[in-house]
PDB file of C-alpha atoms in Angstrom:
ATOM      1  CA  UNK A 138      -9.059 -18.461  -3.388  1.00 58.00           C
ATOM      2  CA  UNK A 139      -8.333 -20.961  -0.658  1.00 68.00           C
ATOM      3  CA  UNK A 140      -8.471 -19.669   2.904  1.00 78.00           C
ATOM      4  CA  UNK A 141      -5.340 -20.156   4.979  1.00 80.00           C
ATOM      5  CA  UNK A 142      -6.151 -21.892   8.270  1.00 86.00           C
ATOM      6  CA  UNK A 143      -3.615 -19.857  10.250  1.00 88.00           C
ATOM      7  CA  UNK A 144      -5.680 -16.708   9.666  1.00 89.00           C
ATOM      8  CA  UNK A 145      -9.023 -18.198  10.708  1.00 91.00           C
ATOM      9  CA  UNK A 146     -10.199 -17.152  14.165  1.00 91.00           C
ATOM     10  CA  UNK A 147     -12.842 -19.375  15.813  1.00 92.00           C
ATOM     11  CA  UNK A 148     -14.587 -16.676  17.846  1.00 89.00           C
ATOM     12  CA  UNK A 149     -17.408 -18.887  19.162  1.00 87.00           C
ATOM     13  CA  UNK A 150     -15.185 -20.263  21.940  1.00 85.00           C
ATOM     14  CA  UNK A 151     -13.782 -16.888  23.008  1.00 89.00           C
ATOM     15  CA  UNK A 152     -15.031 -15.144  26.140  1.00 92.00           C
ATOM     16  CA  UNK A 153     -16.335 -11.602  26.023  1.00 93.00           C
ATOM     17  CA  UNK A 154     -13.473  -9.102  26.171  1.00 93.00           C
ATOM     18  CA  UNK A 155     -10.198  -8.447  24.397  1.00 95.00           C
ATOM     19  CA  UNK A 156      -8.077 -11.105  22.713  1.00 94.00           C
ATOM     20  CA  UNK A 157      -4.645 -10.616  21.132  1.00 95.00           C
ATOM     21  CA  UNK A 158      -3.392 -12.366  17.980  1.00 94.00           C
ATOM     22  CA  UNK A 159      -0.009 -11.971  16.272  1.00 95.00           C
ATOM     23  CA  UNK A 160       0.942 -12.855  12.713  1.00 94.00           C
ATOM     24  CA  UNK A 161       4.352 -12.900  11.041  1.00 94.00           C
ATOM     25  CA  UNK A 162       3.903 -12.112   7.352  1.00 92.00           C
ATOM     26  CA  UNK A 163       6.511 -13.259   4.837  1.00 91.00           C
ATOM     27  CA  UNK A 164       6.784 -14.064   1.119  1.00 89.00           C
ATOM     28  CA  UNK A 165       4.721 -17.230   1.418  1.00 89.00           C
ATOM     29  CA  UNK A 166       1.696 -15.170   2.452  1.00 90.00           C
ATOM     30  CA  UNK A 167       1.944 -12.964  -0.652  1.00 89.00           C
ATOM     31  CA  UNK A 168       2.536 -15.963  -2.934  1.00 89.00           C
ATOM     32  CA  UNK A 169      -0.871 -17.222  -1.860  1.00 89.00           C
ATOM     33  CA  UNK A 170      -2.385 -13.991  -3.239  1.00 89.00           C
ATOM     34  CA  UNK A 171      -0.152 -14.146  -6.345  1.00 88.00           C
ATOM     35  CA  UNK A 172       1.228 -10.708  -5.480  1.00 86.00           C
ATOM     36  CA  UNK A 173       4.735 -10.398  -6.906  1.00 84.00           C
ATOM     37  CA  UNK A 174       5.472  -6.663  -6.670  1.00 86.00           C
ATOM     38  CA  UNK A 175       7.841  -7.238  -3.766  1.00 89.00           C
ATOM     39  CA  UNK A 176      11.083  -9.127  -3.310  1.00 90.00           C
ATOM     40  CA  UNK A 177      10.663 -10.117   0.327  1.00 91.00           C
ATOM     41  CA  UNK A 178       8.507  -9.269   3.323  1.00 91.00           C
ATOM     42  CA  UNK A 179       9.011  -9.193   7.065  1.00 93.00           C
ATOM     43  CA  UNK A 180       5.897  -7.657   8.592  1.00 94.00           C
ATOM     44  CA  UNK A 181       4.373  -8.245  11.994  1.00 96.00           C
ATOM     45  CA  UNK A 182       0.608  -7.805  12.323  1.00 95.00           C
ATOM     46  CA  UNK A 183      -0.929  -7.366  15.766  1.00 96.00           C
ATOM     47  CA  UNK A 184      -4.650  -8.044  15.893  1.00 95.00           C
ATOM     48  CA  UNK A 185      -6.755  -7.009  18.854  1.00 95.00           C
ATOM     49  CA  UNK A 186     -10.173  -8.655  18.793  1.00 94.00           C
ATOM     50  CA  UNK A 187     -12.715  -7.267  21.233  1.00 95.00           C
ATOM     51  CA  UNK A 188     -15.695  -9.573  21.522  1.00 93.00           C
ATOM     52  CA  UNK A 189     -18.929  -7.963  22.660  1.00 92.00           C
ATOM     53  CA  UNK A 190     -22.397  -9.459  23.057  1.00 90.00           C
ATOM     54  CA  UNK A 191     -23.734  -8.447  19.620  1.00 90.00           C
ATOM     55  CA  UNK A 192     -20.594  -7.627  17.644  1.00 92.00           C
ATOM     56  CA  UNK A 193     -16.804  -7.774  17.484  1.00 94.00           C
ATOM     57  CA  UNK A 194     -14.253  -5.031  16.892  1.00 95.00           C
ATOM     58  CA  UNK A 195     -10.952  -5.874  15.223  1.00 95.00           C
ATOM     59  CA  UNK A 196      -7.980  -3.523  15.280  1.00 96.00           C
ATOM     60  CA  UNK A 197      -5.108  -4.473  12.974  1.00 96.00           C
ATOM     61  CA  UNK A 198      -1.651  -2.875  13.296  1.00 96.00           C
ATOM     62  CA  UNK A 199       1.068  -3.728  10.803  1.00 95.00           C
ATOM     63  CA  UNK A 200       4.730  -2.822  11.220  1.00 95.00           C
ATOM     64  CA  UNK A 201       7.888  -4.029   9.569  1.00 95.00           C
ATOM     65  CA  UNK A 202       9.524  -3.765   6.169  1.00 94.00           C
ATOM     66  CA  UNK A 203       9.169  -5.110   2.681  1.00 94.00           C
ATOM     67  CA  UNK A 204      11.871  -5.218   0.062  1.00 93.00           C
ATOM     68  CA  UNK A 205      10.733  -3.611  -3.203  1.00 92.00           C
ATOM     69  CA  UNK A 206      12.388  -2.181  -6.296  1.00 91.00           C
ATOM     70  CA  UNK A 207      12.674   1.570  -6.711  1.00 87.00           C
ATOM     71  CA  UNK A 208      10.426   2.973  -9.453  1.00 86.00           C
ATOM     72  CA  UNK A 209      13.212   5.271 -10.681  1.00 81.00           C
ATOM     73  CA  UNK A 210      16.362   3.140 -10.550  1.00 82.00           C
ATOM     74  CA  UNK A 211      14.952  -0.375 -10.110  1.00 83.00           C
ATOM     75  CA  UNK A 212      17.377  -0.835  -7.189  1.00 85.00           C
ATOM     76  CA  UNK A 213      15.968  -2.992  -4.355  1.00 88.00           C
ATOM     77  CA  UNK A 214      15.500  -1.364  -0.949  1.00 90.00           C
ATOM     78  CA  UNK A 215      13.600  -1.949   2.303  1.00 92.00           C
ATOM     79  CA  UNK A 216      10.377   0.060   2.487  1.00 92.00           C
ATOM     80  CA  UNK A 217       9.101   0.511   6.053  1.00 93.00           C
ATOM     81  CA  UNK A 218       5.479  -0.519   6.572  1.00 93.00           C
ATOM     82  CA  UNK A 219       3.318   1.053   9.247  1.00 94.00           C
ATOM     83  CA  UNK A 220      -0.449   0.878   8.986  1.00 93.00           C
ATOM     84  CA  UNK A 221      -3.628   0.208  10.891  1.00 95.00           C
ATOM     85  CA  UNK A 222      -7.163  -0.921  10.133  1.00 94.00           C
ATOM     86  CA  UNK A 223     -10.325  -0.954  12.218  1.00 95.00           C
ATOM     87  CA  UNK A 224     -13.079  -3.446  11.363  1.00 94.00           C
ATOM     88  CA  UNK A 225     -16.458  -4.065  12.965  1.00 94.00           C
ATOM     89  CA  UNK A 226     -18.080  -7.489  12.624  1.00 93.00           C
ATOM     90  CA  UNK A 227     -21.826  -7.745  13.096  1.00 93.00           C
ATOM     91  CA  UNK A 228     -24.261 -10.568  12.518  1.00 91.00           C
ATOM     92  CA  UNK A 229     -27.130 -10.549  10.031  1.00 90.00           C
ATOM     93  CA  UNK A 230     -29.180 -12.675   7.671  1.00 90.00           C
ATOM     94  CA  UNK A 231     -26.484 -13.067   5.011  1.00 91.00           C
ATOM     95  CA  UNK A 232     -22.779 -12.458   4.415  1.00 89.00           C
ATOM     96  CA  UNK A 233     -21.979  -8.874   3.358  1.00 89.00           C
ATOM     97  CA  UNK A 234     -18.535  -7.316   2.998  1.00 87.00           C
ATOM     98  CA  UNK A 235     -19.436  -4.386   0.725  1.00 89.00           C
ATOM     99  CA  UNK A 236     -18.539  -1.790   3.365  1.00 88.00           C
ATOM    100  CA  UNK A 237     -14.792  -1.640   4.019  1.00 86.00           C
ATOM    101  CA  UNK A 238     -15.255  -0.911   7.753  1.00 89.00           C
ATOM    102  CA  UNK A 239     -18.090  -3.366   8.417  1.00 91.00           C
ATOM    103  CA  UNK A 240     -18.334  -7.109   7.877  1.00 91.00           C
ATOM    104  CA  UNK A 241     -21.699  -8.819   8.312  1.00 91.00           C
ATOM    105  CA  UNK A 242     -21.588 -12.563   8.988  1.00 91.00           C
ATOM    106  CA  UNK A 243     -24.611 -14.909   8.942  1.00 91.00           C
ATOM    107  CA  UNK A 244     -26.022 -15.751  12.389  1.00 89.00           C
ATOM    108  CA  UNK A 245     -24.754 -19.360  12.331  1.00 86.00           C
ATOM    109  CA  UNK A 246     -21.073 -18.477  11.691  1.00 89.00           C
ATOM    110  CA  UNK A 247     -18.551 -19.487  14.329  1.00 90.00           C
ATOM    111  CA  UNK A 248     -15.262 -18.286  12.775  1.00 90.00           C
ATOM    112  CA  UNK A 249     -13.852 -15.440  10.693  1.00 91.00           C
ATOM    113  CA  UNK A 250     -10.903 -15.460   8.309  1.00 91.00           C
ATOM    114  CA  UNK A 251      -8.816 -12.257   8.411  1.00 92.00           C
ATOM    115  CA  UNK A 252      -6.239 -13.007   5.666  1.00 93.00           C
ATOM    116  CA  UNK A 253      -7.840 -10.647   3.116  1.00 92.00           C
ATOM    117  CA  UNK A 254      -7.853  -7.737   5.588  1.00 93.00           C
ATOM    118  CA  UNK A 255      -4.195  -8.323   6.489  1.00 94.00           C
ATOM    119  CA  UNK A 256      -3.277  -8.471   2.795  1.00 93.00           C
ATOM    120  CA  UNK A 257      -5.116  -5.235   2.004  1.00 93.00           C
ATOM    121  CA  UNK A 258      -3.646  -3.470   5.030  1.00 94.00           C
ATOM    122  CA  UNK A 259      -0.083  -4.259   3.989  1.00 93.00           C
ATOM    123  CA  UNK A 260      -0.515  -3.634   0.254  1.00 93.00           C
ATOM    124  CA  UNK A 261      -2.274  -0.316   0.851  1.00 92.00           C
ATOM    125  CA  UNK A 262       0.526   0.747   3.227  1.00 92.00           C
ATOM    126  CA  UNK A 263       3.023   0.574   0.349  1.00 91.00           C
ATOM    127  CA  UNK A 264       3.450   4.023  -1.246  1.00 90.00           C
ATOM    128  CA  UNK A 265       2.250   4.382  -4.839  1.00 90.00           C
ATOM    129  CA  UNK A 266       5.611   5.793  -5.891  1.00 90.00           C
ATOM    130  CA  UNK A 267       8.435   3.752  -4.435  1.00 89.00           C
ATOM    131  CA  UNK A 268      11.614   5.832  -4.301  1.00 86.00           C
ATOM    132  CA  UNK A 269      14.894   4.533  -2.890  1.00 82.00           C
ATOM    133  CA  UNK A 270      16.010   6.650   0.109  1.00 83.00           C
ATOM    134  CA  UNK A 271      19.386   7.089  -1.603  1.00 79.00           C
ATOM    135  CA  UNK A 272      17.685   8.819  -4.532  1.00 74.00           C
ATOM    136  CA  UNK A 273      15.918  11.264  -2.221  1.00 76.00           C
ATOM    137  CA  UNK A 274      19.046  12.284  -0.316  1.00 75.00           C
ATOM    138  CA  UNK A 275      21.423  11.975  -3.297  1.00 71.00           C
ATOM    139  CA  UNK A 276      23.697   9.281  -1.854  1.00 70.00           C
ATOM    140  CA  UNK A 277      22.786   6.444  -4.229  1.00 69.00           C
ATOM    141  CA  UNK A 278      25.307   5.754  -6.980  1.00 70.00           C
ATOM    142  CA  UNK A 279      23.563   4.180  -9.947  1.00 70.00           C
ATOM    143  CA  UNK A 280      24.090   3.949 -13.700  1.00 69.00           C
ATOM    144  CA  UNK A 281      20.397   4.692 -14.192  1.00 68.00           C
ATOM    145  CA  UNK A 282      20.641   7.939 -12.220  1.00 63.00           C
ATOM    146  CA  UNK A 283      23.738   8.971 -14.189  1.00 70.00           C
ATOM    147  CA  UNK A 284      21.934   8.375 -17.480  1.00 71.00           C
ATOM    148  CA  UNK A 285      18.841  10.277 -16.279  1.00 68.00           C
ATOM    149  CA  UNK A 286      21.027  13.218 -15.288  1.00 72.00           C
ATOM    150  CA  UNK A 287      22.770  13.132 -18.653  1.00 74.00           C
ATOM    151  CA  UNK A 288      19.468  13.165 -20.536  1.00 71.00           C
ATOM    152  CA  UNK A 289      17.830  15.744 -18.298  1.00 71.00           C
ATOM    153  CA  UNK A 290      16.435  18.911 -19.889  1.00 70.00           C
ATOM    154  CA  UNK A 291      18.534  21.122 -17.600  1.00 64.00           C
ATOM    155  CA  UNK A 292      21.765  19.699 -19.009  1.00 55.00           C
ATOM    156  CA  UNK A 293      20.666  20.029 -22.579  1.00 53.00           C
ATOM    157  CA  UNK A 294      23.046  22.114 -24.688  1.00 53.00           C
ATOM    158  CA  UNK A 295      20.184  23.867 -26.465  1.00 51.00           C
ATOM    159  CA  UNK A 296      19.897  26.598 -23.829  1.00 50.00           C
ATOM    160  CA  UNK A 297      21.012  29.195 -26.325  1.00 49.00           C
ATOM    161  CA  UNK A 298      18.032  28.367 -28.507  1.00 51.00           C
ATOM    162  CA  UNK A 299      15.706  29.003 -25.562  1.00 54.00           C
ATOM    163  CA  UNK A 300      17.182  32.453 -24.971  1.00 60.00           C
ATOM    164  CA  UNK A 301      16.415  33.557 -28.508  1.00 70.00           C
ATOM    165  CA  UNK A 302      12.675  34.024 -28.913  1.00 73.00           C
ATOM    166  CA  UNK A 303      11.106  33.876 -32.315  1.00 76.00           C
ATOM    167  CA  UNK A 304      10.073  37.467 -33.257  1.00 76.00           C
ATOM    168  CA  UNK A 305       6.620  36.259 -34.302  1.00 77.00           C
ATOM    169  CA  UNK A 306       5.811  35.626 -30.643  1.00 76.00           C
ATOM    170  CA  UNK A 307       6.554  39.258 -29.791  1.00 75.00           C
ATOM    171  CA  UNK A 308       3.582  40.378 -31.873  1.00 75.00           C
ATOM    172  CA  UNK A 309       1.341  37.981 -29.912  1.00 76.00           C
ATOM    173  CA  UNK A 310       2.582  39.435 -26.631  1.00 74.00           C
ATOM    174  CA  UNK A 311       1.429  42.862 -27.844  1.00 75.00           C
ATOM    175  CA  UNK A 312      -2.136  41.519 -27.988  1.00 76.00           C
ATOM    176  CA  UNK A 313      -2.102  41.127 -24.217  1.00 73.00           C
ATOM    177  CA  UNK A 314      -1.085  44.778 -23.777  1.00 72.00           C
ATOM    178  CA  UNK A 315      -3.704  46.193 -26.210  1.00 65.00           C
ATOM    179  CA  UNK A 316      -6.747  46.341 -23.982  1.00 56.00           C
TER     180      UNK A 316
END
């Protein structure tokens, strides 16, 4: 995957201390990752980079909204995004990103690309089950919801059959009482 230049931070020229970076994330960013589970995105990522003598600490904060389809009704809605990520960058003999909280860069590196961390932060902030707020509070009018209600077990006309228990089961219940 090609690295996007806008998300590359040349830290070699930065003074020791805190540095602020801001990123506006939209559909183009997710197209680069070939992620198509969302309709649109409007997320702001604030990155605080604290450069120290032997390491750097990065604090990512994402806030905004993405437009996704509801898993129940397939109706589009805006899902609020609010997440944070803390990452420590140290220097070593070779590149190592196996630990999710620690990134080791080779000693000669002079820049770091943060696009993958921003992508993961936003995608992992999306709930696994995406439910339209109108479904939760009952205000959404949808043909899909009407059909689900019609086919629901509670509205099934076979309630009378449930009330009548097969007499063979009564004999099995007696086994529980014969101790």
